[in-house]
CSV table of C-alpha atoms and ligand atoms in Angstrom, one decimal:
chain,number,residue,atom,x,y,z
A,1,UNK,CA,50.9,20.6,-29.9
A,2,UNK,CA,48.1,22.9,-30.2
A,3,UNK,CA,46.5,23.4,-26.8
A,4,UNK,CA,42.7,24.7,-27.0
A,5,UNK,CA,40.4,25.7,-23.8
A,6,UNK,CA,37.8,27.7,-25.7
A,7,UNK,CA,35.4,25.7,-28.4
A,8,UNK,CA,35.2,28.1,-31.3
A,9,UNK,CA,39.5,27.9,-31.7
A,10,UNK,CA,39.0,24.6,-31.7
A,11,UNK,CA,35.8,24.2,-34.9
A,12,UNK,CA,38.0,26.5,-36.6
A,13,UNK,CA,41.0,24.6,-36.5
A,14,UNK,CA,39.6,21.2,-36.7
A,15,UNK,CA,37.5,23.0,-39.8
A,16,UNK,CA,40.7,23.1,-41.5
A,17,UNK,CA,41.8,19.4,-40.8
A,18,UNK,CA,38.1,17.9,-42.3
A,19,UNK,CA,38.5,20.7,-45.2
A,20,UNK,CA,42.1,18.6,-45.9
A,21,UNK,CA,39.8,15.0,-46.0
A,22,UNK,CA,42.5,14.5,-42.8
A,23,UNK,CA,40.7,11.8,-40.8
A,24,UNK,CA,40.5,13.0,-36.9
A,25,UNK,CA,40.8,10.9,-33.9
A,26,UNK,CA,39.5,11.5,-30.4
A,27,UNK,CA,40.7,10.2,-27.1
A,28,UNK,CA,38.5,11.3,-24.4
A,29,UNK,CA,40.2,11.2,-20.8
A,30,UNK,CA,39.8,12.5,-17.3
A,31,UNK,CA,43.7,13.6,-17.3
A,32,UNK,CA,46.3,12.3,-14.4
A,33,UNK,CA,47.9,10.8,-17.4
A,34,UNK,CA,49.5,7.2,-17.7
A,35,UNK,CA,50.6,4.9,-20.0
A,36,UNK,CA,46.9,3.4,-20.5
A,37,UNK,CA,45.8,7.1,-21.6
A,38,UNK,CA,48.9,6.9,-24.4
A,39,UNK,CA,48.3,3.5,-25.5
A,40,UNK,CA,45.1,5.1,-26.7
A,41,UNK,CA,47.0,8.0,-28.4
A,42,UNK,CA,49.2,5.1,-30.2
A,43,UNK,CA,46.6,3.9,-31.8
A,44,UNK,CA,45.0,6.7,-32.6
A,45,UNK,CA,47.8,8.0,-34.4
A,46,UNK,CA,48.2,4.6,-36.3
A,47,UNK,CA,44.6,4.9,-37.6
A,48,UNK,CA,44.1,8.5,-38.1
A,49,UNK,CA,45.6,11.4,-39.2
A,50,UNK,CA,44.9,14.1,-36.4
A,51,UNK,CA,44.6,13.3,-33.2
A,52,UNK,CA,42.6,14.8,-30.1
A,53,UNK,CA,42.6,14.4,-26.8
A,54,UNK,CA,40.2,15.6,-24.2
A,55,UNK,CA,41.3,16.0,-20.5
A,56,UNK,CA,37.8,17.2,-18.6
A,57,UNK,CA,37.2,15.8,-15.1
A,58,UNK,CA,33.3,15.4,-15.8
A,59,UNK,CA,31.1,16.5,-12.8
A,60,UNK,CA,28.0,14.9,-14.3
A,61,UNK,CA,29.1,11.3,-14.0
A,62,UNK,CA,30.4,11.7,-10.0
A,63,UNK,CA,27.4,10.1,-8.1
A,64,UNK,CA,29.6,11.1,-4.8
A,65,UNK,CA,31.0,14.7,-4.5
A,66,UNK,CA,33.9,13.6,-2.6
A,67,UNK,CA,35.4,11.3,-5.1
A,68,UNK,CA,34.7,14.0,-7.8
A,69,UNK,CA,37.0,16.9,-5.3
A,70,UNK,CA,40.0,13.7,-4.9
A,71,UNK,CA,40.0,12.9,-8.2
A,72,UNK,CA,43.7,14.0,-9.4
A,73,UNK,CA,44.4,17.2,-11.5
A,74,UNK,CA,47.5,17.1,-13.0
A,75,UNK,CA,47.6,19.3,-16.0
A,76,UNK,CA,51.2,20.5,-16.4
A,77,UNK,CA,52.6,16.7,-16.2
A,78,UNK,CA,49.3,15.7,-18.2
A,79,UNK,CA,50.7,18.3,-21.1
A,80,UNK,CA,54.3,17.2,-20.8
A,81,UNK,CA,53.6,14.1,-21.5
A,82,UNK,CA,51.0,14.7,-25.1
A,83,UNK,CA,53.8,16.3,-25.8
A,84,UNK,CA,55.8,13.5,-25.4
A,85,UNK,CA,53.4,11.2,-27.2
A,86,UNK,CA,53.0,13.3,-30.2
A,87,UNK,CA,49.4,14.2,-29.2
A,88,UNK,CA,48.1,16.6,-32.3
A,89,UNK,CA,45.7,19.0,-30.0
A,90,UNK,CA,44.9,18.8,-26.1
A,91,UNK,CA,41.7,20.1,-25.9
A,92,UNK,CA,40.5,20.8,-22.0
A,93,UNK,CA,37.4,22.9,-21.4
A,94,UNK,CA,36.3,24.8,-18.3
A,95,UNK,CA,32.8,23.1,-17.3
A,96,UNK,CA,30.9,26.1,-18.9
A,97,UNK,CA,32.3,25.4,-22.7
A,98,UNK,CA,31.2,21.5,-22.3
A,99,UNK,CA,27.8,22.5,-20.9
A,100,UNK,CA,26.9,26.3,-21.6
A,101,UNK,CA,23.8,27.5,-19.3
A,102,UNK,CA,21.4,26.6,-21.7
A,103,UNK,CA,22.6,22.7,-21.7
A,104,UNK,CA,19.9,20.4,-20.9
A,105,UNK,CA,21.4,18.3,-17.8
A,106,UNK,CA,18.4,16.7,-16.9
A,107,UNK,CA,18.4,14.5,-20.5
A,108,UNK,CA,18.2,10.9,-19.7
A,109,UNK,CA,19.7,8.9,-22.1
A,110,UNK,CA,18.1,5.8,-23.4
A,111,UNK,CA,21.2,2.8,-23.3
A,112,UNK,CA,19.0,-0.4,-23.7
A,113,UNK,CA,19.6,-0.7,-19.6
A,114,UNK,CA,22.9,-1.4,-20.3
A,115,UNK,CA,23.7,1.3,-17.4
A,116,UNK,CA,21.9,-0.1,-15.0
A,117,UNK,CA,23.6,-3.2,-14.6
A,118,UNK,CA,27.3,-3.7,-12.8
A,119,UNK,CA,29.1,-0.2,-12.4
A,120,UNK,CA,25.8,1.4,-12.8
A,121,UNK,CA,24.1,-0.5,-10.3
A,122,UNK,CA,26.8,0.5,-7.5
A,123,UNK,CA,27.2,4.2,-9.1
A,124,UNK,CA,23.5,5.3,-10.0
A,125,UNK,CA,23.6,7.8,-12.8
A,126,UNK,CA,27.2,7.2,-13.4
A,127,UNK,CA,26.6,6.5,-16.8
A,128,UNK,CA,23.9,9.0,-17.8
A,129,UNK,CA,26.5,11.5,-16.9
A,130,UNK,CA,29.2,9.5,-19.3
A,131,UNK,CA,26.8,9.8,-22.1
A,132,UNK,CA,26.4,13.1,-21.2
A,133,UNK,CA,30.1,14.5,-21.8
A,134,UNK,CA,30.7,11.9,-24.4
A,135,UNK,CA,27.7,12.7,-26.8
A,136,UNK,CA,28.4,16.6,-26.1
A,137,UNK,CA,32.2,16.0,-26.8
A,138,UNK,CA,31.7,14.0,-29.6
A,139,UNK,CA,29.2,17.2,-30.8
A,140,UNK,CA,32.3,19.7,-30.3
A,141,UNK,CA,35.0,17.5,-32.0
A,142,UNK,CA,32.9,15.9,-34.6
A,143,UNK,CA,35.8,12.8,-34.7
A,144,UNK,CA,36.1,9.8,-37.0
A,145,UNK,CA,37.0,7.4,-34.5
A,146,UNK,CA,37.0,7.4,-30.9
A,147,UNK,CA,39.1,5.3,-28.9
A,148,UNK,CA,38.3,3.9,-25.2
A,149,UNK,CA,39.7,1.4,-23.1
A,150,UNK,CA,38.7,-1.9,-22.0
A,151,UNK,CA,39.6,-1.2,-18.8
A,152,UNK,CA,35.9,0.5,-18.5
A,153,UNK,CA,34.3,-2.2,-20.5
A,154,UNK,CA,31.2,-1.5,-20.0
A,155,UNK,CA,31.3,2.1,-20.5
A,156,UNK,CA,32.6,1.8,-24.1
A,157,UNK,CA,29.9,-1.0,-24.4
A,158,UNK,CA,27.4,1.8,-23.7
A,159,UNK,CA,29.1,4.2,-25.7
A,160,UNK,CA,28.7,1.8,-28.8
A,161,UNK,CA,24.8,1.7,-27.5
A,162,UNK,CA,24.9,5.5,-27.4
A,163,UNK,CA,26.9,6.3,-30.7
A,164,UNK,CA,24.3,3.8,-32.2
A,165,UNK,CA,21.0,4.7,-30.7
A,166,UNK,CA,22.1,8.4,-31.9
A,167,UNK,CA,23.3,7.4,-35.3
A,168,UNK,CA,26.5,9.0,-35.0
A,169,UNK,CA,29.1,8.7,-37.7
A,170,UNK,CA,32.0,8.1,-35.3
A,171,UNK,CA,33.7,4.8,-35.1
A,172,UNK,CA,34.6,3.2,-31.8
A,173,UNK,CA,38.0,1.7,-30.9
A,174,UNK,CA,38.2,-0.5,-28.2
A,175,UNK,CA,41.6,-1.2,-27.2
A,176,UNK,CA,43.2,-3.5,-24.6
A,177,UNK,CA,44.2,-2.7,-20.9
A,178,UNK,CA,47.6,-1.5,-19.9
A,179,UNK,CA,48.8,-3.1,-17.0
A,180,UNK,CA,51.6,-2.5,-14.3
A,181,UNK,CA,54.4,-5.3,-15.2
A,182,UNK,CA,52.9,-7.6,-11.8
A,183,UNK,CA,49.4,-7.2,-13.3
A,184,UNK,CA,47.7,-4.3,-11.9
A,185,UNK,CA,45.4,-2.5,-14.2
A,186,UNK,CA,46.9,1.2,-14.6
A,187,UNK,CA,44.8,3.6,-13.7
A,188,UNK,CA,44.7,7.6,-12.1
A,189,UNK,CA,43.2,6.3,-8.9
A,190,UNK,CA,46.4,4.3,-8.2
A,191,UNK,CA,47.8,7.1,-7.3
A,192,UNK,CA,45.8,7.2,-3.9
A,193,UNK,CA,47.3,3.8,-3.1
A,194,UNK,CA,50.0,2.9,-0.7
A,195,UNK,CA,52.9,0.5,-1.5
A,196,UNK,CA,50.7,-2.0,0.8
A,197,UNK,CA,47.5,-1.1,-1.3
A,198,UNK,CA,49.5,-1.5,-4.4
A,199,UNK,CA,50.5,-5.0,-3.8
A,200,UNK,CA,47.3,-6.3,-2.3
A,201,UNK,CA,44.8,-5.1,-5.0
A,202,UNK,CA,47.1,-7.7,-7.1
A,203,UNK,CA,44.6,-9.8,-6.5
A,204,UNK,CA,42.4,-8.8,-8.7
A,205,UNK,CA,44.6,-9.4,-12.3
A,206,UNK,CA,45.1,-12.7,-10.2
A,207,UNK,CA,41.9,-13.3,-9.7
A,208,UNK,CA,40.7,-13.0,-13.7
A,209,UNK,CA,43.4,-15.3,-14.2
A,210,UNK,CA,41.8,-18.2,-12.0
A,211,UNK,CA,38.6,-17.3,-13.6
A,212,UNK,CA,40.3,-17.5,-17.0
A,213,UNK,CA,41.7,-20.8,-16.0
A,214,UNK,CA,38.8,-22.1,-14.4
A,215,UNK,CA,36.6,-21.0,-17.6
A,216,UNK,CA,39.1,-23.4,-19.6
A,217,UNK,CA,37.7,-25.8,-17.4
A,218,UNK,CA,34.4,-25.7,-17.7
A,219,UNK,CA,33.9,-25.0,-14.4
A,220,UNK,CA,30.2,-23.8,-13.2
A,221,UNK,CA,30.2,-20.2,-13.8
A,222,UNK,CA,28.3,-19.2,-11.4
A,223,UNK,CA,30.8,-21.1,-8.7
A,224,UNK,CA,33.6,-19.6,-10.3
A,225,UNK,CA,31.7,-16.1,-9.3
A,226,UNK,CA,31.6,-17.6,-6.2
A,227,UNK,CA,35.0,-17.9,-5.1
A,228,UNK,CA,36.7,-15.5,-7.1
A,229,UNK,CA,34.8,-13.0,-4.3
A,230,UNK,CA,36.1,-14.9,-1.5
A,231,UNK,CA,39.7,-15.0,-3.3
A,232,UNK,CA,39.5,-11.2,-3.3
A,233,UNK,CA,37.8,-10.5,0.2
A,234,UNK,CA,40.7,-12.7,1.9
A,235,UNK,CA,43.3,-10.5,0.1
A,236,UNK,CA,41.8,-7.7,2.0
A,237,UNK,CA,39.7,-6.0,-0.3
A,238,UNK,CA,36.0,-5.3,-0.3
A,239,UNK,CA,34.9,-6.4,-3.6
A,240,UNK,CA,31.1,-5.2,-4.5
A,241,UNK,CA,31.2,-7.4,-7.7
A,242,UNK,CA,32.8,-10.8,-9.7
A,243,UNK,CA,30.8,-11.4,-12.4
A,244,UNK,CA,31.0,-13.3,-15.6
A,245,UNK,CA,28.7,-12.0,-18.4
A,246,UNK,CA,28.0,-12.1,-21.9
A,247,UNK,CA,30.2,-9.3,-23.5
A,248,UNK,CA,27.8,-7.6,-25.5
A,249,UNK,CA,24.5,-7.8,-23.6
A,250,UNK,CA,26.3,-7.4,-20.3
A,251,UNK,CA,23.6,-10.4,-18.5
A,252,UNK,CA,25.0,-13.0,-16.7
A,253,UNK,CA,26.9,-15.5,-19.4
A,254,UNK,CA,26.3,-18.9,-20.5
A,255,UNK,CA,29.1,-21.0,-22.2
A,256,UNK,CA,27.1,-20.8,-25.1
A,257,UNK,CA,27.6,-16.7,-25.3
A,258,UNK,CA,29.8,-15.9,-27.8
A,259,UNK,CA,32.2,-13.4,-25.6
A,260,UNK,CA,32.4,-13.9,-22.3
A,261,UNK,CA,34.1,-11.4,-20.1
A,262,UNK,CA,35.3,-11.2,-16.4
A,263,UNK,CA,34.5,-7.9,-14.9
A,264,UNK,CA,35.0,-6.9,-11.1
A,265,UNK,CA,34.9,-4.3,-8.7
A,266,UNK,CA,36.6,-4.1,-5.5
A,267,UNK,CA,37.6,-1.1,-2.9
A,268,UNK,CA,41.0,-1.5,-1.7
A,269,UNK,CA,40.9,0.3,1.2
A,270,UNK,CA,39.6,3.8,0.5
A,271,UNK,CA,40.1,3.6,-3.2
A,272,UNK,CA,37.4,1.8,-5.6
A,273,UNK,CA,39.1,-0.6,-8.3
A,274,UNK,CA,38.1,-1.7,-11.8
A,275,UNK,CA,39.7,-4.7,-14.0
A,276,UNK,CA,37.9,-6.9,-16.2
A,277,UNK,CA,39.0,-9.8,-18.9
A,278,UNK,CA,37.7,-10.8,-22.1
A,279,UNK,CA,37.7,-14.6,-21.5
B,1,AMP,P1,39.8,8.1,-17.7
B,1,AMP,O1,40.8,9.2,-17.7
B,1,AMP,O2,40.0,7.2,-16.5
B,1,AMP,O3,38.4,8.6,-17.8
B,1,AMP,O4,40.1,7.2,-18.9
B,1,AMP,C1,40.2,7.7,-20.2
B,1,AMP,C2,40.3,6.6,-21.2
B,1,AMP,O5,41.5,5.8,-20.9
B,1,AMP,C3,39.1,5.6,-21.1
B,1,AMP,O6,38.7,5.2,-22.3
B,1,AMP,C4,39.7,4.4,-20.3
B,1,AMP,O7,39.1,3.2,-20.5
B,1,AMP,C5,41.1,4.4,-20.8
B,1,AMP,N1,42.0,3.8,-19.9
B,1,AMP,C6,42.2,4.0,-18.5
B,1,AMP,N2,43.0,3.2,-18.0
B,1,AMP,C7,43.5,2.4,-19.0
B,1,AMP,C8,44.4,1.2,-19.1
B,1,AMP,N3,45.0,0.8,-18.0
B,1,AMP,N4,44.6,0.6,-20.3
B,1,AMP,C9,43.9,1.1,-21.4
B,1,AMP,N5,43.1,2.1,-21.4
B,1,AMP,C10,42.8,2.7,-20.2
């Protein structure tokens, strides 16, 4: 696996692979590595020829300092396992090769107020500063496809909106969530969480099952929003949302939307959750 910190080793390299008509694929993460991270890898490799990942802990998208100093840095593991996976080229900049002192990090990116809603109404800016490393990634690596989770579903709906609005030529691949075998969305914060943590925030997976069920239904959805928060508040978590909304505008949905997803947001104990479902 090649292994690049510096951007010009990587243009000249990834030169090459376009010179060959290879097609290049590009897996942006955060690092702390998990089996979420390499189901994005898998398909990568299935639908292109070279692949890329990123590991860069963004500072840009941390609205609170202390979250962005915990967040885990794992890199020795993190390499082991691209290894592992067959990962083509880890590339994982110091802040200064993402954004060099002439950077403009004051841009506001315009997302159709798709980042205001949800995640972005809880984590001001959060997403600015996604758009941020993502469009300036996507500048250095120049891929034909980049893959994102669902787990963040609306962050790869706003990266659609940005790769879009920009009229870039990458493709985006959104693939499905990886879960722990009793339901729990994987993810590098679960790391912080104690067995007793770990089994509580259960209830969230559970919890987009009822609403799953309960959208089979027809229940109100509105209701359904309703108690799903209680359902998770009594497990012992502090959720800040349960909503239902339409999957592509990201508004509260209707039964007549077309896609309908469950997304939710909870802290269990010190440690902030995501999980969503595509109903
Ligand atoms: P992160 O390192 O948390 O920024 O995540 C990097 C990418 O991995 C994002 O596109 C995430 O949506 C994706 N991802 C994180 N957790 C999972 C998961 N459990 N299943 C699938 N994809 C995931």
């Amino acid at each position: 696996m090649f292994i690049f910190k510096n951007n010009d080793d990587l243009r000249r390299l990834l030169d090459k692979i376009k010179n060959k008509k290879l097609k290049i694929g590009f897996v942006p993460t955060m690092g702390a590595l998990h089996e979420g991270h390499l189901s994005l890898i898998a398909s990568a490799k299935k639908q292109t020829d070279f692949v890329v990942t990123s590991i860069f802990v963004n500072p840009t998208q941390f609205n609170d300092q202390t979250d962005l100093a915990k967040y885990p840095r794992t890199l020795e593991k993190d390499i082991a396992l691209l290894a592992q996976a067959d990962n083509h080229l880890l590339y994982a900049p110091s802040v200064a090769q993402v954004y060099p002192k002439n950077f403009n990090k004051n841009r506001v990116f315009h997302l159709k107020g798709l980042d205001n809603l949800l995640e972005g109404a809880f984590r001001p800016g959060h997403f600015n500063g996604v758009a941020m490393a993502v469009h300036r990634l996507l500048e250095i690596v120049q891929p034909d496809a980049i893959f994102m989770g669902q787990k963040d579903y609306q962050q790869a709906t706003i990266i659609k909106q940005l790769i879009q609005s920009e009229k870039l030529k990458t493709k985006l691949v959104m693939c499905p969530i990886i879960r722990s075998p009793k339901g729990l969305a994987l993810s590098s914060r679960n790391a912080r969480l104690s067995d007793e943590w770990l089994n509580k925030a259960l209830i969230l997976s559970k919890t987009l099952n009822f609403a799953q069920a309960a959208i089979n239904a027809k229940k109100s959805i509105r209701l359904i929003e309703k108690e799903a928060m209680q359902k998770i508040e009594a497990a012992g978590l502090r959720p800040e949302y349960f909503t239902i909304i339409n999957g592509n505008t990201l508004k509260n949905a209707r039964y007549s939307d077309n896609k309908m997803v469950a997304v939710t947001a909870a802290w269990a104990g010190d440690v902030r959750l995501i999980d969503n479902m595509i109903l």
